[in-house]
GROMACS .gro file of C-alpha atoms in nm:
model
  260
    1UNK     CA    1   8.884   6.251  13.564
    2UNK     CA    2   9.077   6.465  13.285
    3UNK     CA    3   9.155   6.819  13.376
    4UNK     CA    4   9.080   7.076  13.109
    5UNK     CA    5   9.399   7.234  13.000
    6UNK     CA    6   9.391   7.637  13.092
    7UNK     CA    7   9.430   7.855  12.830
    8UNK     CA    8   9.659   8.118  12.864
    9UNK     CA    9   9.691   8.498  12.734
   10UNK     CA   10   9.959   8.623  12.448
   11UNK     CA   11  10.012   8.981  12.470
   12UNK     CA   12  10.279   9.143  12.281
   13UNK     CA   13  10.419   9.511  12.357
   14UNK     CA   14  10.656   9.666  12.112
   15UNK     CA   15  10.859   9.448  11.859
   16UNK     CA   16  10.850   9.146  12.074
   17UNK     CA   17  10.740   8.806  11.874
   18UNK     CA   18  10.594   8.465  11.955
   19UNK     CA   19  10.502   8.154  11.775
   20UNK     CA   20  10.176   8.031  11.728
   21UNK     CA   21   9.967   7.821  11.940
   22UNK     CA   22   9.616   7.795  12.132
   23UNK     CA   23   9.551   8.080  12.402
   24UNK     CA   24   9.224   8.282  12.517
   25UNK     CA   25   9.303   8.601  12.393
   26UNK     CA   26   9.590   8.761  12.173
   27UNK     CA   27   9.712   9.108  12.147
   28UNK     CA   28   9.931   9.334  12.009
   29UNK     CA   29  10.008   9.663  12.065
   30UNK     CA   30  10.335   9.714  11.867
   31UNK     CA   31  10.523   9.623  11.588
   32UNK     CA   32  10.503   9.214  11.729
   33UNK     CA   33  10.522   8.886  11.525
   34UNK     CA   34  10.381   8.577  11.545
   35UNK     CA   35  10.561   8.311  11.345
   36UNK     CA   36  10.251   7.989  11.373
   37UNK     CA   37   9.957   7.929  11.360
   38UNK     CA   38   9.690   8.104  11.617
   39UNK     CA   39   9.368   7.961  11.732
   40UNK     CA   40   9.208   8.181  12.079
   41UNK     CA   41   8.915   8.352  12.140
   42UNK     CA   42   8.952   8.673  12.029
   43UNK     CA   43   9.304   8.849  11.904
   44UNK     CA   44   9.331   9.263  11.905
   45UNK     CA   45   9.597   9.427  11.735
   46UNK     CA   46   9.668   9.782  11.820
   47UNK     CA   47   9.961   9.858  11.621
   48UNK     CA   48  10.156   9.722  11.303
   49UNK     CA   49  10.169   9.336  11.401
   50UNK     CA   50  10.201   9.084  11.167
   51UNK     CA   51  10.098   8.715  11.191
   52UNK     CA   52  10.280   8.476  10.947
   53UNK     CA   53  10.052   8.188  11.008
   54UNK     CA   54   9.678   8.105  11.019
   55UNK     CA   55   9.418   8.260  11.266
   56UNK     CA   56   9.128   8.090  11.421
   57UNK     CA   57   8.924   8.318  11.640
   58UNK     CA   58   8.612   8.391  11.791
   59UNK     CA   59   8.697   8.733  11.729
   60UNK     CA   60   8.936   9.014  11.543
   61UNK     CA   61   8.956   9.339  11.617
   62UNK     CA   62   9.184   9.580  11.418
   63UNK     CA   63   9.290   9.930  11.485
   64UNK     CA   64   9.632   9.951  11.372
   65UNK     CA   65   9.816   9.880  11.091
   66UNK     CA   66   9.865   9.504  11.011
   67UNK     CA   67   9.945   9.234  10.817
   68UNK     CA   68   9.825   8.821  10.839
   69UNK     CA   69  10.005   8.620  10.623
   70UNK     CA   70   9.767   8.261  10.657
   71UNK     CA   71   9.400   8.226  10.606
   72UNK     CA   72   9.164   8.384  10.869
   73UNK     CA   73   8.841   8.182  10.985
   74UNK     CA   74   8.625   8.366  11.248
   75UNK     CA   75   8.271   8.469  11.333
   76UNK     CA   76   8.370   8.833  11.360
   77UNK     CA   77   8.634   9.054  11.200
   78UNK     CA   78   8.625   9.430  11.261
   79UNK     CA   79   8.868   9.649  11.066
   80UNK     CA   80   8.897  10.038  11.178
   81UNK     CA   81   9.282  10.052  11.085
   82UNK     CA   82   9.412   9.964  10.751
   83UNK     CA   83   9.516   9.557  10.695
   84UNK     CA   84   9.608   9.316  10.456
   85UNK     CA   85   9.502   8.965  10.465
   86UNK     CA   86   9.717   8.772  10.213
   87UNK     CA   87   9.501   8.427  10.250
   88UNK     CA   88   9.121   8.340  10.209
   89UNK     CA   89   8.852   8.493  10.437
   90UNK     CA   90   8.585   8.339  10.620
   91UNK     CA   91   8.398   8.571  10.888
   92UNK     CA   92   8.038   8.539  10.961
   93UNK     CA   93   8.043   8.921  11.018
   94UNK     CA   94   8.266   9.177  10.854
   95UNK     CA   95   8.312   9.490  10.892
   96UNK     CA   96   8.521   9.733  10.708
   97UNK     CA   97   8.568  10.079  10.880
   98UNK     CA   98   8.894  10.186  10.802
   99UNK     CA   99   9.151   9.981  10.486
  100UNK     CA  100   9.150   9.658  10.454
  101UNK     CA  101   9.288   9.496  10.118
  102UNK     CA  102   9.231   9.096  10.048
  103UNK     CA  103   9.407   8.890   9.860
  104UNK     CA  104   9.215   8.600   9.793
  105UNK     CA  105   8.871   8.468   9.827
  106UNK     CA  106   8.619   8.622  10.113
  107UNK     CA  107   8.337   8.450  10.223
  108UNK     CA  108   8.091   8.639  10.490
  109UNK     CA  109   7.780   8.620  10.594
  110UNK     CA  110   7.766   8.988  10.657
  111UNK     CA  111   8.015   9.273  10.463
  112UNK     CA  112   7.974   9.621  10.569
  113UNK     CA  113   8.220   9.844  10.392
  114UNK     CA  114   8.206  10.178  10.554
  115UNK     CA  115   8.575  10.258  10.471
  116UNK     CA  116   8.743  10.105  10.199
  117UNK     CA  117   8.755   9.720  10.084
  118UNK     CA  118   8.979   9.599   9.803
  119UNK     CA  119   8.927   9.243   9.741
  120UNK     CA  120   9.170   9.045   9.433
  121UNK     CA  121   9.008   8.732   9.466
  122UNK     CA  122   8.631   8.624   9.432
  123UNK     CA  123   8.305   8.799   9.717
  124UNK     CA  124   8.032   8.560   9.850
  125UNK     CA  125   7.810   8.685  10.156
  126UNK     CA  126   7.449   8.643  10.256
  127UNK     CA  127   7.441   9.024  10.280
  128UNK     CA  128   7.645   9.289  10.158
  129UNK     CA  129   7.615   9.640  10.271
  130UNK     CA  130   7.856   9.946  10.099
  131UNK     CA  131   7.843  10.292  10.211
  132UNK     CA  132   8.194  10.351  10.145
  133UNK     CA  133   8.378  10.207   9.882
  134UNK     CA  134   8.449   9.814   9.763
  135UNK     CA  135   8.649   9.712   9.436
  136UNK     CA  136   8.612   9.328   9.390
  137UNK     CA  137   8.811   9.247   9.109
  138UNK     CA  138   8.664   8.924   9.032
  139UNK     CA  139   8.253   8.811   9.102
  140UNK     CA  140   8.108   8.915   9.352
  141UNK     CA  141   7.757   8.731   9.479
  142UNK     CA  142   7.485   8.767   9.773
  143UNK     CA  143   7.170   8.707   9.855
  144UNK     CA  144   7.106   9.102   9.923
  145UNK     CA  145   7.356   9.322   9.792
  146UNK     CA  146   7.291   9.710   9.858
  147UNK     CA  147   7.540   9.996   9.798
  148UNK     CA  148   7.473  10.363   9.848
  149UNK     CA  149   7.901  10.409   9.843
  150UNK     CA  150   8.128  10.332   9.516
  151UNK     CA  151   8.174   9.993   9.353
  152UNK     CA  152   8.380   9.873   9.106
  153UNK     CA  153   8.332   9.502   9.036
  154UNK     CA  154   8.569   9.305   8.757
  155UNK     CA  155   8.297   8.986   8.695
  156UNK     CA  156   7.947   8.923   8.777
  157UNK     CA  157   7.758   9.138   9.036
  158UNK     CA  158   7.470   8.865   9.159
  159UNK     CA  159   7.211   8.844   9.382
  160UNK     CA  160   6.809   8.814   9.452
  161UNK     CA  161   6.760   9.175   9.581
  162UNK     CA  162   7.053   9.449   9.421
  163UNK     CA  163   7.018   9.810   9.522
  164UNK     CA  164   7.282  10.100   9.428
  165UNK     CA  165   7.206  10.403   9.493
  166UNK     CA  166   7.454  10.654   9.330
  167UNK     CA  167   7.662  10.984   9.445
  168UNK     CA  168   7.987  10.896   9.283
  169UNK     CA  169   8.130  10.693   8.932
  170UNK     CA  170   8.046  10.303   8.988
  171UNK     CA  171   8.196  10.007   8.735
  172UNK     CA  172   8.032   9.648   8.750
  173UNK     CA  173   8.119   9.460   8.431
  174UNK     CA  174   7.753   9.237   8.483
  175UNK     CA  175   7.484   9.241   8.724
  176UNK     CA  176   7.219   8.932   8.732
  177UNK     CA  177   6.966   8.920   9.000
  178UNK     CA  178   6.572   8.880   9.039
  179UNK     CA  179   6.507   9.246   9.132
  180UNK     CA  180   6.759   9.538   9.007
  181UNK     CA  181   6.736   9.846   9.128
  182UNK     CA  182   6.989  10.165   9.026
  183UNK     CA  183   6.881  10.544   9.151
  184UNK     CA  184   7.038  10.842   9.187
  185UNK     CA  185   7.139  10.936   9.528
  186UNK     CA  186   6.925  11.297   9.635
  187UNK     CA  187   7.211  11.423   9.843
  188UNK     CA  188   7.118  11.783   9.991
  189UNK     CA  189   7.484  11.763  10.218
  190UNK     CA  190   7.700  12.071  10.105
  191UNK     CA  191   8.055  11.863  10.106
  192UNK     CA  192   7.896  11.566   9.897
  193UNK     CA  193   7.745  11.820   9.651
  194UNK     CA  194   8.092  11.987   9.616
  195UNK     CA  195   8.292  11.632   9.611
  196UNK     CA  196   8.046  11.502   9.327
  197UNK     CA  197   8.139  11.808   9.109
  198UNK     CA  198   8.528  11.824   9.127
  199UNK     CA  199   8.506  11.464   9.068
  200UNK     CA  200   8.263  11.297   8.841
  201UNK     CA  201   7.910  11.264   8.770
  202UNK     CA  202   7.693  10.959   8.962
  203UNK     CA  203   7.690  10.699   8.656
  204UNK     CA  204   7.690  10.309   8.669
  205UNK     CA  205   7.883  10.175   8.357
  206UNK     CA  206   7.814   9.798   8.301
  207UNK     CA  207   7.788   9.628   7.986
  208UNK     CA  208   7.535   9.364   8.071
  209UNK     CA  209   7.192   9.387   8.339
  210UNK     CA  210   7.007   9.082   8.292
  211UNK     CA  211   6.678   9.037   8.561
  212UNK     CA  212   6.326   9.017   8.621
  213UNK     CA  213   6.219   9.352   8.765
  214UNK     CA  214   6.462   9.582   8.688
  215UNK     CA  215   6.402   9.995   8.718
  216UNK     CA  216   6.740  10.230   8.638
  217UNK     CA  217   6.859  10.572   8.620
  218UNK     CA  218   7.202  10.720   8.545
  219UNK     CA  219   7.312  10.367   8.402
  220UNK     CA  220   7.538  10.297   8.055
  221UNK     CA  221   7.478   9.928   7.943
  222UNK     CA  222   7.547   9.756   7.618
  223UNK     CA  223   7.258   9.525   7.726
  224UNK     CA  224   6.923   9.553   7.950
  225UNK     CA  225   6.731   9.170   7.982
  226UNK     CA  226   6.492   9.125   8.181
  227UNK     CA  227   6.104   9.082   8.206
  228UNK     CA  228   5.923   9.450   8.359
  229UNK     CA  229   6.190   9.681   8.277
  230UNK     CA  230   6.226  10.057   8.340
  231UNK     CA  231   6.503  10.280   8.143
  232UNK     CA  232   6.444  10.584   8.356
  233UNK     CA  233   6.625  10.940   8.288
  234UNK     CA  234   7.026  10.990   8.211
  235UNK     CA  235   7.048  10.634   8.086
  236UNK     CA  236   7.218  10.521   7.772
  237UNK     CA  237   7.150  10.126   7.659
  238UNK     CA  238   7.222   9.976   7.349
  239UNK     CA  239   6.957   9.725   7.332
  240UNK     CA  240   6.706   9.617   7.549
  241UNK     CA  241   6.493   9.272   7.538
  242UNK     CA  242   6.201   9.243   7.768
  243UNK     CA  243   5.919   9.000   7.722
  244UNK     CA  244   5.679   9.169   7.993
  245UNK     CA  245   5.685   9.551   7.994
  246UNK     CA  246   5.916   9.833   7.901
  247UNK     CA  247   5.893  10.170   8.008
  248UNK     CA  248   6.183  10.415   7.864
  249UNK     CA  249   6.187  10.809   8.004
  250UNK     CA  250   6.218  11.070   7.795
  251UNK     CA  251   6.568  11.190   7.904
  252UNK     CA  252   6.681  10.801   7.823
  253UNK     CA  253   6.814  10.682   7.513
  254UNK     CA  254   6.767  10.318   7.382
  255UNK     CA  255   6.955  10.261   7.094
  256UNK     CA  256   6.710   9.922   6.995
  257UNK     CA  257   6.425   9.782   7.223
  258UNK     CA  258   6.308   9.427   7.123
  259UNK     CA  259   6.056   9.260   7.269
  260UNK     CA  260   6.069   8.848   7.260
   0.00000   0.00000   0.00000
């Protein structure tokens, strides 16, 4: 009968460093390296470790500050320190609490950006979830896509259900989805109040919304599409085609409304 090789543990203190291999867990709590390819169960990194190769884990925590040089493929990543992940992304739950910048493709099935995610490369998730802040510089698309932090996204923003809710400046160059919904975030905190008005006002500047229920406020769009469409207050669009309804608020402006 074949024995079941044991896997062992790598843990690295200080600026020790290792090569790759298969192991149960890995950590590192220094300034470590590891030169190859990693595939374990779950890999920690406490302090400013970097990994040259590929990772394959059940899990990866974060709480220092790190760098992986090779593509990451695991069900969960959790990032409280700040990281940057030079290779493509695959995590079926992500979580962004402290830096993390990305320099290629990420695919999730969950993104929660609570801290700050820069991503150069394209976003696909089932669900993405912003609170803090997330610059995609290329498209970003979901199933459910809600932000009530800061975006800034360099393509297409798509997705069946979009929500942004605004206290700060957000940028999306286009936003396509089924049902799009922009609103101005009520906040009655005394710091967020005070942070909104050395900085700037809560506007989304797009040039294209295209949908089939879509409902905005504080928005600046060349173009509005879609079929039931409300321009609600602080908006400026240039034109607007609708072929079901269109509702504009008085403190909108709507350069040209067509109906086809």
């Amino acid at each position: 009968m074949e024995q079941m090789t044991k896997l062992h543990d790598l843990k690295i203190n200080g600026s020790g460093s290792a090569g790759g291999g298969h192991f149960k867990t890995v950590s590192i709590s220094g300034s470590g390296k590891i030169a190859g390819d990693i595939e374990c169960e779950s890999m920690k990194i406490g302090g400013s470790g970097k990994v040259e190769g590929a990772v394959f884990a059940e899990t990866i925590k974060i709480s220092g500050s790190s760098t992986l040089k090779g593509k990451i493929e695991t069900k969960l990543l959790n990032i409280n320190g700040s990281i940057k992940l030079e290779d493509e992304v695959s995590a079926d739950e992500l979580t962004v609490n402290g830096s993390a910048k990305m320099l290629k493709d990420v695919k999730a099935g969950e993104l929660k950006v609570n801290g700050s995610a820069k991503i150069s490369g394209n976003l696909h998730a089932e669900r993405i979830d912003v609170s803090g802040m997330l610059t995609a510089a290329r498209d970003c698309g979901a199933e459910t896509f809600r932000s009530s932090g800061v975006i800034h996204v360099g393509g297409l923003l798509s997705a069946d259900n979009i929500e942004i809710c605004l206290d700060h400046y957000s940028k999306v160059k286009e936003i396509g989805g089924e049902t799009i919904t922009v609103s101005i975030e009520k906040s009655f905190h005394l710091f967020r109040r005070l942070f909104r008005f050395l900085n700037s006002d809560p506007y989304l500047h797009t040039e294209v919304i295209e949908g089939d229920t879509i409902r905005l406020q504080h928005t600046k769009a060349k173009l509005v599409r879609g079929t039931d469409i409300y321009i609600g207050e602080n908006c400026e669009i240039g034109t607007v085609e609708y072929t079901g309804s269109l509702d504009v608020h008085p403190k909108a402006s709507v350069h040209e409304s067509v109906k086809v």
